Short mmCIF file of C-alpha atoms and ligand atoms in Angstrom, two decimals:
data_model
loop_
_atom_site.label_atom_id
_atom_site.label_comp_id
_atom_site.label_asym_id
_atom_site.label_seq_id
_atom_site.Cartn_x
_atom_site.Cartn_y
_atom_site.Cartn_z
CA UNK H 986 51.93 82.81 124.34
CA UNK H 987 49.60 85.68 125.20
CA UNK H 988 46.40 83.59 125.08
CA UNK H 989 47.78 81.41 127.87
CA UNK H 990 48.45 84.16 130.38
CA UNK H 991 44.84 85.11 131.08
CA UNK H 992 43.66 81.53 131.60
CA UNK H 993 43.41 79.88 134.97
CA UNK H 994 42.11 76.55 133.78
CA UNK H 995 44.29 73.94 132.13
CA UNK H 996 43.22 73.23 128.55
CA UNK H 997 43.83 69.95 126.74
CA UNK H 998 43.52 69.47 122.98
CA UNK H 999 42.39 66.04 121.79
CA UNK H 1000 41.34 64.66 118.44
CA UNK H 1001 37.65 65.24 117.73
CA UNK H 1002 37.18 62.09 115.67
CA UNK H 1003 39.58 59.49 114.41
CA UNK H 1004 41.90 56.86 115.77
CA UNK H 1005 42.91 58.79 118.90
CA UNK H 1006 39.52 60.29 119.79
CA UNK H 1007 38.03 57.54 121.92
CA UNK H 1008 41.39 56.58 123.37
CA UNK H 1009 42.06 60.16 124.55
CA UNK H 1010 38.66 60.62 126.19
CA UNK H 1011 38.92 57.22 127.85
CA UNK H 1012 42.40 58.03 129.19
CA UNK H 1013 41.20 61.32 130.68
CA UNK H 1014 38.13 59.62 132.21
CA UNK H 1015 40.44 57.08 133.85
CA UNK H 1016 42.40 60.02 135.23
CA UNK H 1017 39.24 61.14 137.00
CA UNK H 1018 38.33 63.95 134.61
CA UNK H 1019 34.67 64.47 133.75
CA UNK H 1020 33.46 66.99 131.17
CA UNK H 1021 30.26 68.75 130.24
CA UNK H 1022 29.84 68.95 126.47
CA UNK H 1023 28.99 72.31 124.96
CA UNK H 1024 26.44 72.57 122.19
CA UNK H 1025 29.03 73.06 119.46
CA UNK H 1026 30.83 69.98 120.85
CA UNK H 1027 34.25 71.55 120.34
CA UNK H 1028 34.75 72.76 123.88
CA UNK H 1029 34.07 70.63 126.95
CA UNK H 1030 34.02 72.20 130.39
CA UNK H 1031 35.77 70.18 133.07
CA UNK H 1032 33.51 69.48 136.02
CA UNK H 1033 35.79 67.61 138.38
CA UNK H 1034 38.98 69.66 138.03
CA UNK H 1035 39.86 73.02 136.44
CA UNK H 1036 40.77 71.21 133.23
CA UNK H 1037 38.88 71.82 129.96
CA UNK H 1038 38.94 69.99 126.67
CA UNK H 1039 39.15 71.23 123.11
CA UNK H 1040 38.15 68.78 120.36
CA UNK H 1041 40.10 69.46 117.17
CA UNK H 1042 41.84 67.85 114.18
CA UNK H 1043 45.01 66.13 115.30
CA UNK H 1044 47.17 68.14 112.87
CA UNK H 1045 46.18 71.37 114.66
CA UNK H 1046 47.25 70.21 118.13
CA UNK H 1047 50.97 71.20 118.13
CA UNK H 1048 50.13 74.66 116.78
CA UNK H 1049 47.37 75.21 119.36
CA UNK H 1050 49.90 74.44 122.10
CA UNK H 1051 52.53 76.67 120.50
CA UNK H 1052 50.03 79.54 120.37
CA UNK H 1053 49.06 79.01 124.00
CA UNK H 1054 45.44 78.22 123.15
CA UNK H 1055 45.94 74.85 124.84
CA UNK H 1056 48.53 73.71 127.38
CA UNK H 1057 48.87 70.10 126.32
CA UNK H 1058 47.47 67.75 123.71
CA UNK H 1059 47.19 64.04 122.94
CA UNK H 1060 48.59 63.35 119.50
CA UNK H 1061 50.61 60.84 117.48
CA UNK H 1062 54.36 61.25 117.78
CA UNK H 1063 54.38 61.36 113.96
CA UNK H 1064 52.29 64.57 113.96
CA UNK H 1065 54.40 66.21 116.65
CA UNK H 1066 57.67 65.20 114.98
CA UNK H 1067 56.52 66.51 111.60
CA UNK H 1068 55.55 69.83 113.19
CA UNK H 1069 58.92 70.15 114.93
CA UNK H 1070 60.87 69.08 111.84
CA UNK H 1071 59.03 71.62 109.67
CA UNK H 1072 59.81 74.44 112.10
CA UNK H 1073 63.24 73.12 113.00
CA UNK H 1074 62.65 73.83 116.66
CA UNK H 1075 61.84 71.85 119.76
CA UNK H 1076 59.39 74.27 121.37
CA UNK H 1077 56.68 71.64 121.76
CA UNK H 1078 57.93 68.43 123.28
CA UNK H 1079 56.76 64.94 124.14
CA UNK H 1080 55.89 64.94 127.86
CA UNK H 1081 54.72 61.32 128.04
CA UNK H 1082 54.56 58.31 125.71
CA UNK H 1083 51.17 56.61 126.10
CA UNK H 1084 51.93 53.11 124.80
CA UNK H 1085 48.95 53.10 122.46
CA UNK H 1086 48.14 53.63 118.75
CA UNK H 1087 51.52 52.19 117.85
CA UNK H 1088 52.55 52.56 114.22
CA UNK H 1089 55.63 53.43 112.21
CA UNK H 1090 56.41 55.89 109.46
CA UNK H 1091 58.04 53.79 106.78
CA UNK H 1092 59.20 53.96 103.21
CA UNK H 1093 57.56 51.41 100.91
CA UNK H 1094 58.24 50.57 97.30
CA UNK H 1095 56.33 48.54 94.67
CA UNK H 1096 56.84 44.78 95.24
CA UNK H 1097 58.81 44.37 92.02
CA UNK H 1098 61.24 47.24 92.69
CA UNK H 1099 64.57 46.18 94.12
CA UNK H 1100 65.53 48.35 97.07
CA UNK H 1101 67.94 46.57 99.38
CA UNK H 1102 70.00 49.58 100.43
CA UNK H 1103 69.05 53.13 101.32
CA UNK H 1104 71.22 54.37 98.44
CA UNK H 1105 68.82 52.74 95.98
CA UNK H 1106 66.27 55.39 96.96
CA UNK H 1107 68.40 58.01 95.17
CA UNK H 1108 66.37 59.69 92.46
CA UNK H 1109 63.07 57.98 93.37
CA UNK H 1110 60.06 60.27 93.74
CA UNK H 1111 58.62 59.58 97.21
CA UNK H 1112 55.01 60.54 98.03
CA UNK H 1113 54.22 61.44 101.64
CA UNK H 1114 52.15 63.57 104.01
CA UNK H 1115 55.29 63.93 106.16
CA UNK H 1116 57.61 66.01 103.95
CA UNK H 1117 59.66 67.57 106.75
CA UNK H 1118 60.32 64.27 108.56
CA UNK H 1119 61.09 62.47 105.32
CA UNK H 1120 63.32 65.32 104.11
CA UNK H 1121 65.31 65.27 107.35
CA UNK H 1122 65.66 61.47 107.22
CA UNK H 1123 66.79 61.46 103.58
CA UNK H 1124 69.35 64.19 104.33
CA UNK H 1125 70.64 62.16 107.29
CA UNK H 1126 71.02 59.10 105.02
CA UNK H 1127 72.75 61.17 102.30
CA UNK H 1128 70.01 60.33 99.80
CA UNK H 1129 68.75 62.79 97.17
CA UNK H 1130 65.14 61.88 96.33
CA UNK H 1131 62.39 64.32 95.29
CA UNK H 1132 59.48 64.48 97.76
CA UNK H 1133 55.92 64.55 96.41
CA UNK H 1134 53.72 66.06 99.11
CA UNK H 1135 50.20 64.56 99.33
CA UNK H 1136 47.57 65.10 101.99
CA UNK H 1137 45.99 61.63 101.76
CA UNK H 1138 45.69 58.34 99.83
CA UNK H 1139 49.46 58.23 99.61
CA UNK H 1140 49.48 54.48 99.00
CA UNK H 1141 47.98 54.77 95.51
CA UNK H 1142 50.58 57.28 94.23
CA UNK H 1143 52.90 54.63 92.68
CA UNK H 1144 49.97 53.04 90.79
CA UNK H 1145 48.87 56.46 89.53
CA UNK H 1146 52.42 57.14 88.38
CA UNK H 1147 52.74 60.30 90.49
CA UNK H 1148 55.53 58.77 92.61
CA UNK H 1149 57.91 55.78 92.61
CA UNK H 1150 57.71 55.06 96.33
CA UNK H 1151 55.80 56.24 99.40
CA UNK H 1152 56.52 57.18 102.99
CA UNK H 1153 53.44 56.59 105.16
CA UNK H 1154 52.21 55.24 108.47
CA UNK H 1155 52.04 51.47 108.76
CA UNK H 1156 50.53 49.39 111.54
CA UNK H 1157 49.39 45.93 110.40
CA UNK H 1158 50.87 46.30 106.91
CA UNK H 1159 47.53 45.34 105.30
CA UNK H 1160 47.22 48.62 103.36
CA UNK H 1161 50.69 48.19 101.86
CA UNK H 1162 49.95 44.58 100.90
CA UNK H 1163 46.62 45.55 99.32
CA UNK H 1164 48.47 48.07 97.17
CA UNK H 1165 51.30 45.70 96.20
CA UNK H 1166 53.83 47.72 98.18
CA UNK H 1167 56.70 46.44 100.31
CA UNK H 1168 57.96 48.14 103.47
CA UNK H 1169 61.69 48.85 103.18
CA UNK H 1170 63.03 51.42 105.67
CA UNK H 1171 61.60 52.79 108.92
CA UNK H 1172 61.78 56.56 109.40
CA UNK H 1173 60.07 56.83 112.81
CA UNK H 1174 58.44 54.69 115.49
CA UNK H 1175 55.22 56.29 116.64
CA UNK H 1176 52.61 56.00 119.36
CA UNK H 1177 50.17 58.36 121.06
CA UNK H 1178 51.94 60.93 123.23
CA UNK H 1179 51.14 63.87 125.51
CA UNK H 1180 52.63 66.96 123.88
CA UNK H 1181 53.24 70.24 125.68
CA UNK H 1182 55.48 73.25 125.96
CA UNK H 1183 59.01 72.60 127.19
CA UNK H 1184 58.40 74.47 130.45
CA UNK H 1185 55.09 74.06 132.28
CA UNK H 1186 52.89 77.08 133.02
CA UNK H 1187 54.30 78.89 136.06
CA UNK H 1188 50.89 79.26 137.74
CA UNK H 1189 48.18 76.97 139.12
CA UNK H 1190 47.91 75.30 135.71
CA UNK H 1191 51.45 74.02 136.17
CA UNK H 1192 50.40 72.26 139.37
CA UNK H 1193 47.34 70.80 137.66
CA UNK H 1194 49.51 69.59 134.82
CA UNK H 1195 51.88 67.91 137.28
CA UNK H 1196 48.93 66.21 138.98
CA UNK H 1197 47.43 65.07 135.68
CA UNK H 1198 50.73 63.68 134.35
CA UNK H 1199 51.09 61.70 137.59
CA UNK H 1200 47.62 60.22 137.06
CA UNK H 1201 48.40 59.46 133.41
CA UNK H 1202 51.55 57.61 134.53
CA UNK H 1203 49.40 55.58 136.92
CA UNK H 1204 46.90 54.68 134.20
CA UNK H 1205 49.51 53.83 131.56
CA UNK H 1206 51.50 51.71 134.01
CA UNK H 1207 48.61 49.46 134.85
CA UNK H 1208 46.80 49.30 131.50
CA UNK H 1209 48.06 45.79 130.85
CA UNK H 1210 48.50 44.88 134.51
CA UNK H 1211 46.46 42.28 136.33
CA UNK H 1212 46.07 41.47 140.00
CA UNK H 1213 46.55 37.73 140.44
CA UNK H 1214 45.32 36.01 143.60
CA UNK H 1215 45.78 32.32 144.35
CA UNK H 1216 46.33 29.74 147.08
CA UNK H 1217 49.47 27.62 147.24
CA UNK H 1218 51.35 25.40 149.63
CA UNK H 1219 53.64 27.52 151.83
CA UNK H 1220 56.72 25.88 150.27
CA UNK H 1221 55.54 26.45 146.69
CA UNK H 1222 55.70 30.25 146.73
CA UNK H 1223 59.02 30.56 144.87
CA UNK H 1224 57.86 28.08 142.23
CA UNK H 1225 54.69 30.13 141.65
CA UNK H 1226 56.54 33.47 141.53
CA UNK H 1227 58.75 32.09 138.78
CA UNK H 1228 55.66 31.26 136.69
CA UNK H 1229 53.90 34.63 137.10
CA UNK H 1230 54.54 37.24 134.35
CA UNK H 1231 56.58 40.07 135.97
CA UNK H 1232 55.05 39.86 139.47
CA UNK H 1233 55.55 43.08 141.45
CA UNK H 1234 56.12 42.67 145.19
CA UNK H 1235 53.98 39.59 145.82
CA UNK H 1236 52.21 39.52 149.17
CA UNK H 1237 51.85 36.20 151.01
CA UNK H 1238 49.34 35.72 153.84
CA UNK H 1239 48.28 32.57 155.76
CA UNK H 1240 44.90 31.06 154.91
CA UNK H 1241 42.68 30.51 157.94
CA UNK H 1242 42.33 26.74 158.44
CA UNK H 1243 44.25 26.18 155.23
CA UNK H 1244 46.56 23.41 156.43
CA UNK H 1245 49.78 25.21 155.54
CA UNK H 1246 48.40 26.79 152.41
CA UNK H 1247 48.95 30.52 151.90
CA UNK H 1248 47.25 33.19 149.78
CA UNK H 1249 49.53 34.89 147.30
CA UNK H 1250 48.62 38.19 145.71
CA UNK H 1251 50.69 40.02 143.09
CA UNK H 1252 50.23 42.73 140.46
CA UNK H 1253 51.65 41.35 137.22
CA UNK H 1254 52.92 43.73 134.53
CA UNK H 1255 51.62 42.37 131.28
CA UNK H 1256 48.87 40.03 130.13
CA UNK H 1257 48.04 36.95 132.20
CA UNK H 1258 46.89 34.25 129.77
CA UNK H 1259 44.96 30.98 130.18
CA UNK H 1260 48.28 29.25 129.57
CA UNK H 1261 49.74 31.03 132.63
CA UNK H 1262 46.76 29.91 134.75
CA UNK H 1263 47.00 26.30 133.58
CA UNK H 1264 50.75 26.26 134.32
CA UNK H 1265 50.09 27.73 137.78
CA UNK H 1266 47.46 25.10 138.55
CA UNK H 1267 49.77 22.32 137.42
CA UNK H 1268 52.36 23.78 139.82
CA UNK H 1269 49.93 23.38 142.72
CA UNK H 1270 48.01 26.67 142.80
CA UNK H 1271 44.25 26.74 143.47
CA UNK H 1272 41.54 29.41 143.86
CA UNK H 1273 43.08 31.36 140.96
CA UNK H 1274 41.62 34.81 140.41
CA UNK H 1275 42.73 37.41 137.84
CA UNK H 1276 41.42 40.95 138.19
CA UNK H 1277 41.98 44.08 136.08
CA UNK H 1278 43.88 46.91 137.77
CA UNK H 1279 42.31 50.33 137.35
CA UNK H 1280 44.69 52.68 139.10
CA UNK H 1281 48.03 52.41 140.84
CA UNK H 1282 49.68 55.00 143.02
CA UNK H 1283 52.94 53.56 144.29
O1 PRT E 852 40.80 64.03 111.06
P1 PRT E 852 42.14 64.11 111.70
O2 PRT E 852 43.11 64.96 110.93
O3 PRT E 852 42.05 64.51 113.15
O4 PRT E 852 42.70 62.61 111.73
P2 PRT E 852 43.67 61.84 110.73
O5 PRT E 852 42.86 61.21 109.67
O6 PRT E 852 44.82 62.70 110.31
O7 PRT E 852 44.33 60.77 111.70
P3 PRT E 852 43.83 59.30 112.12
O8 PRT E 852 42.63 59.39 112.99
O9 PRT E 852 43.76 58.40 110.94
O10 PRT E 852 45.11 58.82 112.96
C1 PRT E 852 45.47 59.48 114.15
C2 PRT E 852 46.81 58.93 114.62
O11 PRT E 852 46.69 57.51 114.83
C3 PRT E 852 47.95 59.03 113.62
O12 PRT E 852 48.54 60.33 113.59
C4 PRT E 852 48.92 57.98 114.16
O13 PRT E 852 49.70 58.52 115.22
C5 PRT E 852 47.98 56.92 114.75
N1 PRT E 852 47.90 55.70 113.91
C6 PRT E 852 48.13 54.43 114.37
C7 PRT E 852 47.61 55.60 112.61
C8 PRT E 852 47.68 54.25 112.26
N2 PRT E 852 47.99 53.55 113.38
C9 PRT E 852 47.40 53.84 110.91
N3 PRT E 852 47.47 52.65 110.60
N4 PRT E 852 47.29 56.53 111.68
C10 PRT E 852 47.01 56.14 110.42
N5 PRT E 852 47.08 54.85 110.00
C11 PRT E 852 46.72 54.59 108.56
C12 PRT E 852 47.91 54.80 107.61
O14 PRT E 852 48.03 56.15 107.22
C13 PRT E 852 47.54 53.90 106.43
O15 PRT E 852 46.64 54.52 105.58
O16 PRT E 852 46.30 53.28 108.36
C14 PRT E 852 46.84 52.75 107.13
C15 PRT E 852 47.83 51.68 107.43
O17 PRT E 852 47.34 50.77 108.37
P4 PRT E 852 47.67 49.20 108.21
O18 PRT E 852 47.12 48.57 109.44
O19 PRT E 852 46.94 48.76 106.96
O20 PRT E 852 49.16 49.06 108.09
ZN1 ZN E 853 45.13 64.59 110.75
#
């Protein structure tokens, strides 16, 4: 980790373009980080804190952390797990799960192929871009199946006759359906994560990392949260609390000249729908207001 020792600024690797690119930059902006873009657009200098950004391909992120070029990175768990499985070590670990870009690494077979038990995979050629993860999973299941390593377009391998089944990322399942494939077994649940070395840097960067992870926790916690404000009869508070989705520490205050009505305010974990509001109004609430929550420091 020699490259890390002569750096004072924390460096974060994020995907340059792709599914995690906008999400990563948005997350860091919500954490109060602002960056100045360099002309080559690969390195962004942090203007608000001593934290810089490196824009790269997602597959390079674990290695950049391992080499000490970056301290942390935002990457899919699938990429990190494949890297660790290939090296059979746990040097780079998941520091935080970010509850976004959810998908799963699954085995899929042609619709017409019967595959009810894992043992039926024996002898099938399975195409994947995740050979280490798939290899480890097959070994765990006691299945002997040749792995066909492909870097992309895995879903067309069965139609081309280069494989009998595939192991690829699935989110909606539309790609599998479009290719007449059926999802059978799940190898890994994935989402975007913060990856980093097992032990934080022992200098000022370690403190910055601690601060940043705290802010990330605050952002992730409230991403789906809403602040709900409403008026209700003093005796209806319990009834209203029961209707709110996961209300956290509701606050009740008297309403000036409100004839026994009180104002109730609560941060709710999870979406607050029109249905919730209509139910609350039927239960006697008025002046209903739902506001997004940007940050929370408990
Ligand atoms: O260029 P670079 O190497 O940086 O990017 P990339 O092309 O390797 O990755 P990218 O941008 O496609 O995905 C980045 C990360 O997003 C992945 O590593 C996953 O952690 C996460 N993610 C979430 C997904 C999906 N959902 C997803 N659906 N990554 C890929 N897919 C693909 C999948 O491979 C398949 O082709 O989408 C298709 C399936 O989607 P459905 O909705 O049809 O099931
Ligand atoms: Zn990639």
